[in-house]
């Protein structure tokens, strides 16, 4: 594990991230709905919010050290990237398969680096990147994108780097 020379800064970032997440969650759930599609969207937002909240509670309870969070559907890719980062001295504090769980980890951990793929269950990569940019403003985000078009949108949303699936881990 790397020594964290700035714990007060990280704690301030964590508090700011938690506050921003709570505001985003409450705002998203307060949207009035009338149509069936809007009701379904609202139900999805509630499910995502509940999963993020659960991930936040879990991380706060664990109070883990941090450095990087990985969010990818495929276990092989998560394990491979985690091993490569560990070999470089990076502490991977979470390797998850779901966007909502990944956001919960980012809110609490305020990692230096987040690596995600764009096609995630419950909370897609584009929405995840945009929300991470709000709750963890100094975190660097890298994204594995489906294609060049998706790559450009992810960079605009706040990713520092994006590459297509043709690139090897």
mmCIF file of C-alpha atoms in Angstrom:
data_model
loop_
_atom_site.group_PDB
_atom_site.id
_atom_site.type_symbol
_atom_site.label_atom_id
_atom_site.label_comp_id
_atom_site.label_asym_id
_atom_site.label_seq_id
_atom_site.Cartn_x
_atom_site.Cartn_y
_atom_site.Cartn_z
ATOM 1 C CA UNK A 1 0.000 0.000 0.000
ATOM 2 C CA UNK A 2 1.234 3.479 -0.843
ATOM 3 C CA UNK A 3 1.612 6.025 1.944
ATOM 4 C CA UNK A 4 -1.038 8.738 1.678
ATOM 5 C CA UNK A 5 0.678 12.052 2.539
ATOM 6 C CA UNK A 6 -2.529 14.081 2.351
ATOM 7 C CA UNK A 7 -5.164 12.435 4.583
ATOM 8 C CA UNK A 8 -6.870 15.744 5.521
ATOM 9 C CA UNK A 9 -7.260 16.597 1.832
ATOM 10 C CA UNK A 10 -8.662 13.148 1.076
ATOM 11 C CA UNK A 11 -11.083 13.416 3.999
ATOM 12 C CA UNK A 12 -12.269 16.792 2.709
ATOM 13 C CA UNK A 13 -12.704 15.318 -0.768
ATOM 14 C CA UNK A 14 -14.589 12.363 0.694
ATOM 15 C CA UNK A 15 -16.936 14.675 2.600
ATOM 16 C CA UNK A 16 -17.494 16.831 -0.487
ATOM 17 C CA UNK A 17 -18.086 13.722 -2.619
ATOM 18 C CA UNK A 18 -20.654 12.381 -0.142
ATOM 19 C CA UNK A 19 -22.445 15.725 0.008
ATOM 20 C CA UNK A 20 -22.527 16.031 -3.790
ATOM 21 C CA UNK A 21 -23.777 12.448 -4.180
ATOM 22 C CA UNK A 22 -26.594 13.057 -1.692
ATOM 23 C CA UNK A 23 -27.630 16.198 -3.571
ATOM 24 C CA UNK A 24 -27.518 14.403 -6.944
ATOM 25 C CA UNK A 25 -29.493 11.451 -5.552
ATOM 26 C CA UNK A 26 -32.168 13.618 -3.968
ATOM 27 C CA UNK A 27 -32.503 15.801 -7.060
ATOM 28 C CA UNK A 28 -32.788 12.778 -9.357
ATOM 29 C CA UNK A 29 -35.425 11.128 -7.189
ATOM 30 C CA UNK A 30 -37.505 14.304 -6.810
ATOM 31 C CA UNK A 31 -38.352 14.501 -10.515
ATOM 32 C CA UNK A 32 -42.151 14.458 -11.018
ATOM 33 C CA UNK A 33 -43.365 11.579 -13.170
ATOM 34 C CA UNK A 34 -46.552 11.046 -15.127
ATOM 35 C CA UNK A 35 -45.995 8.607 -17.973
ATOM 36 C CA UNK A 36 -45.224 4.917 -17.667
ATOM 37 C CA UNK A 37 -41.755 5.508 -19.185
ATOM 38 C CA UNK A 38 -41.028 8.198 -16.602
ATOM 39 C CA UNK A 39 -42.178 5.857 -13.835
ATOM 40 C CA UNK A 40 -39.827 3.174 -15.141
ATOM 41 C CA UNK A 41 -36.960 5.685 -15.301
ATOM 42 C CA UNK A 42 -37.739 6.801 -11.741
ATOM 43 C CA UNK A 43 -37.748 3.177 -10.544
ATOM 44 C CA UNK A 44 -34.347 2.635 -12.216
ATOM 45 C CA UNK A 45 -32.975 5.780 -10.550
ATOM 46 C CA UNK A 46 -34.219 4.536 -7.173
ATOM 47 C CA UNK A 47 -32.588 1.130 -7.712
ATOM 48 C CA UNK A 48 -29.279 2.733 -8.731
ATOM 49 C CA UNK A 49 -29.412 5.150 -5.790
ATOM 50 C CA UNK A 50 -30.054 2.275 -3.369
ATOM 51 C CA UNK A 51 -27.083 0.328 -4.775
ATOM 52 C CA UNK A 52 -24.792 3.360 -4.593
ATOM 53 C CA UNK A 53 -25.932 4.052 -1.018
ATOM 54 C CA UNK A 54 -25.252 0.422 -0.044
ATOM 55 C CA UNK A 55 -21.784 0.599 -1.603
ATOM 56 C CA UNK A 56 -21.103 3.872 0.243
ATOM 57 C CA UNK A 57 -22.141 2.353 3.584
ATOM 58 C CA UNK A 58 -19.944 -0.695 2.940
ATOM 59 C CA UNK A 59 -16.914 1.450 2.077
ATOM 60 C CA UNK A 60 -17.369 3.786 5.035
ATOM 61 C CA UNK A 61 -17.574 0.764 7.348
ATOM 62 C CA UNK A 62 -14.412 -0.764 5.848
ATOM 63 C CA UNK A 63 -12.531 2.568 5.781
ATOM 64 C CA UNK A 64 -10.105 1.084 3.274
ATOM 65 C CA UNK A 65 -6.946 2.728 1.990
ATOM 66 C CA UNK A 66 -7.198 3.881 -1.561
ATOM 67 C CA UNK A 67 -5.524 4.514 -4.827
ATOM 68 C CA UNK A 68 -7.487 2.908 -7.702
ATOM 69 C CA UNK A 69 -10.972 1.569 -8.391
ATOM 70 C CA UNK A 70 -11.701 -0.796 -11.304
ATOM 71 C CA UNK A 71 -15.183 -1.264 -12.742
ATOM 72 C CA UNK A 72 -15.518 -3.855 -15.505
ATOM 73 C CA UNK A 73 -18.062 -6.585 -16.254
ATOM 74 C CA UNK A 74 -15.494 -9.289 -16.973
ATOM 75 C CA UNK A 75 -13.674 -10.849 -13.995
ATOM 76 C CA UNK A 76 -10.689 -11.809 -16.162
ATOM 77 C CA UNK A 77 -10.157 -8.205 -17.227
ATOM 78 C CA UNK A 78 -10.573 -6.883 -13.670
ATOM 79 C CA UNK A 79 -8.070 -9.436 -12.355
ATOM 80 C CA UNK A 80 -5.572 -8.796 -15.161
ATOM 81 C CA UNK A 81 -5.680 -4.995 -14.805
ATOM 82 C CA UNK A 82 -5.539 -5.232 -10.988
ATOM 83 C CA UNK A 83 -2.436 -7.440 -11.222
ATOM 84 C CA UNK A 84 -0.769 -5.035 -13.658
ATOM 85 C CA UNK A 85 -1.529 -2.061 -11.395
ATOM 86 C CA UNK A 86 -0.312 -3.930 -8.296
ATOM 87 C CA UNK A 87 2.936 -4.750 -10.110
ATOM 88 C CA UNK A 88 3.360 -0.988 -10.589
ATOM 89 C CA UNK A 89 2.764 -0.326 -6.882
ATOM 90 C CA UNK A 90 -0.834 0.879 -7.242
ATOM 91 C CA UNK A 91 -3.224 -0.161 -4.452
ATOM 92 C CA UNK A 92 -6.466 -1.383 -6.041
ATOM 93 C CA UNK A 93 -9.060 -0.828 -3.343
ATOM 94 C CA UNK A 94 -12.061 -2.081 -5.323
ATOM 95 C CA UNK A 95 -12.580 -4.208 -8.417
ATOM 96 C CA UNK A 96 -16.279 -4.269 -9.225
ATOM 97 C CA UNK A 97 -18.589 -5.309 -12.048
ATOM 98 C CA UNK A 98 -21.421 -2.824 -11.616
ATOM 99 C CA UNK A 99 -21.528 0.931 -12.270
ATOM 100 C CA UNK A 100 -23.604 1.743 -9.181
ATOM 101 C CA UNK A 101 -21.232 -0.173 -6.896
ATOM 102 C CA UNK A 102 -18.305 1.518 -8.620
ATOM 103 C CA UNK A 103 -19.793 4.958 -7.994
ATOM 104 C CA UNK A 104 -20.320 4.101 -4.335
ATOM 105 C CA UNK A 105 -16.671 3.081 -4.039
ATOM 106 C CA UNK A 106 -15.515 6.284 -5.742
ATOM 107 C CA UNK A 107 -17.670 8.498 -3.502
ATOM 108 C CA UNK A 108 -16.090 7.059 -0.355
ATOM 109 C CA UNK A 109 -12.574 6.237 -1.508
ATOM 110 C CA UNK A 110 -11.856 9.345 -3.610
ATOM 111 C CA UNK A 111 -9.247 7.331 -5.536
ATOM 112 C CA UNK A 112 -6.459 8.750 -7.619
ATOM 113 C CA UNK A 113 -7.523 6.608 -10.568
ATOM 114 C CA UNK A 114 -10.727 4.955 -11.791
ATOM 115 C CA UNK A 115 -10.688 2.543 -14.727
ATOM 116 C CA UNK A 116 -14.081 1.583 -16.163
ATOM 117 C CA UNK A 117 -15.698 0.121 -19.229
ATOM 118 C CA UNK A 118 -18.549 1.913 -20.940
ATOM 119 C CA UNK A 119 -21.079 -0.974 -20.970
ATOM 120 C CA UNK A 120 -21.866 -1.614 -17.307
ATOM 121 C CA UNK A 121 -24.981 -2.964 -15.587
ATOM 122 C CA UNK A 122 -27.319 -0.527 -13.788
ATOM 123 C CA UNK A 123 -25.221 2.612 -14.402
ATOM 124 C CA UNK A 124 -23.528 2.924 -17.781
ATOM 125 C CA UNK A 125 -20.033 4.225 -18.381
ATOM 126 C CA UNK A 126 -21.014 7.624 -19.758
ATOM 127 C CA UNK A 127 -23.279 8.432 -16.813
ATOM 128 C CA UNK A 128 -20.706 6.970 -14.416
ATOM 129 C CA UNK A 129 -17.899 9.158 -15.800
ATOM 130 C CA UNK A 130 -20.024 12.314 -15.647
ATOM 131 C CA UNK A 131 -21.078 11.589 -12.049
ATOM 132 C CA UNK A 132 -17.549 10.691 -10.938
ATOM 133 C CA UNK A 133 -16.376 14.007 -12.354
ATOM 134 C CA UNK A 134 -18.855 15.710 -9.977
ATOM 135 C CA UNK A 135 -18.292 13.674 -6.787
ATOM 136 C CA UNK A 136 -14.523 13.136 -7.174
ATOM 137 C CA UNK A 137 -13.201 16.108 -9.157
ATOM 138 C CA UNK A 138 -9.483 15.285 -8.877
ATOM 139 C CA UNK A 139 -9.818 11.594 -9.731
ATOM 140 C CA UNK A 140 -8.335 10.588 -13.100
ATOM 141 C CA UNK A 141 -10.722 8.426 -15.145
ATOM 142 C CA UNK A 142 -9.797 5.958 -17.883
ATOM 143 C CA UNK A 143 -12.474 4.206 -19.927
ATOM 144 C CA UNK A 144 -12.559 1.199 -22.237
ATOM 145 C CA UNK A 145 -15.065 2.191 -24.949
ATOM 146 C CA UNK A 146 -17.025 0.099 -27.429
ATOM 147 C CA UNK A 147 -15.954 2.210 -30.409
ATOM 148 C CA UNK A 148 -14.446 5.531 -31.485
ATOM 149 C CA UNK A 149 -17.796 7.347 -31.292
ATOM 150 C CA UNK A 150 -18.347 6.273 -27.698
ATOM 151 C CA UNK A 151 -14.763 7.239 -26.933
ATOM 152 C CA UNK A 152 -15.320 10.862 -27.919
ATOM 153 C CA UNK A 153 -18.454 11.143 -25.759
ATOM 154 C CA UNK A 154 -16.622 9.679 -22.751
ATOM 155 C CA UNK A 155 -13.772 12.170 -23.131
ATOM 156 C CA UNK A 156 -16.292 15.019 -23.301
ATOM 157 C CA UNK A 157 -17.977 13.698 -20.131
ATOM 158 C CA UNK A 158 -14.717 13.990 -18.198
ATOM 159 C CA UNK A 159 -12.580 10.916 -18.834
ATOM 160 C CA UNK A 160 -8.862 11.677 -18.961
ATOM 161 C CA UNK A 161 -8.291 8.783 -21.370
ATOM 162 C CA UNK A 162 -10.453 6.455 -23.421
ATOM 163 C CA UNK A 163 -9.509 3.550 -25.663
ATOM 164 C CA UNK A 164 -11.461 1.049 -27.706
ATOM 165 C CA UNK A 165 -11.866 -2.629 -26.917
ATOM 166 C CA UNK A 166 -9.240 -3.462 -29.541
ATOM 167 C CA UNK A 167 -6.534 -2.200 -27.162
ATOM 168 C CA UNK A 168 -5.111 -4.886 -24.848
ATOM 169 C CA UNK A 169 -5.161 -4.346 -21.068
#
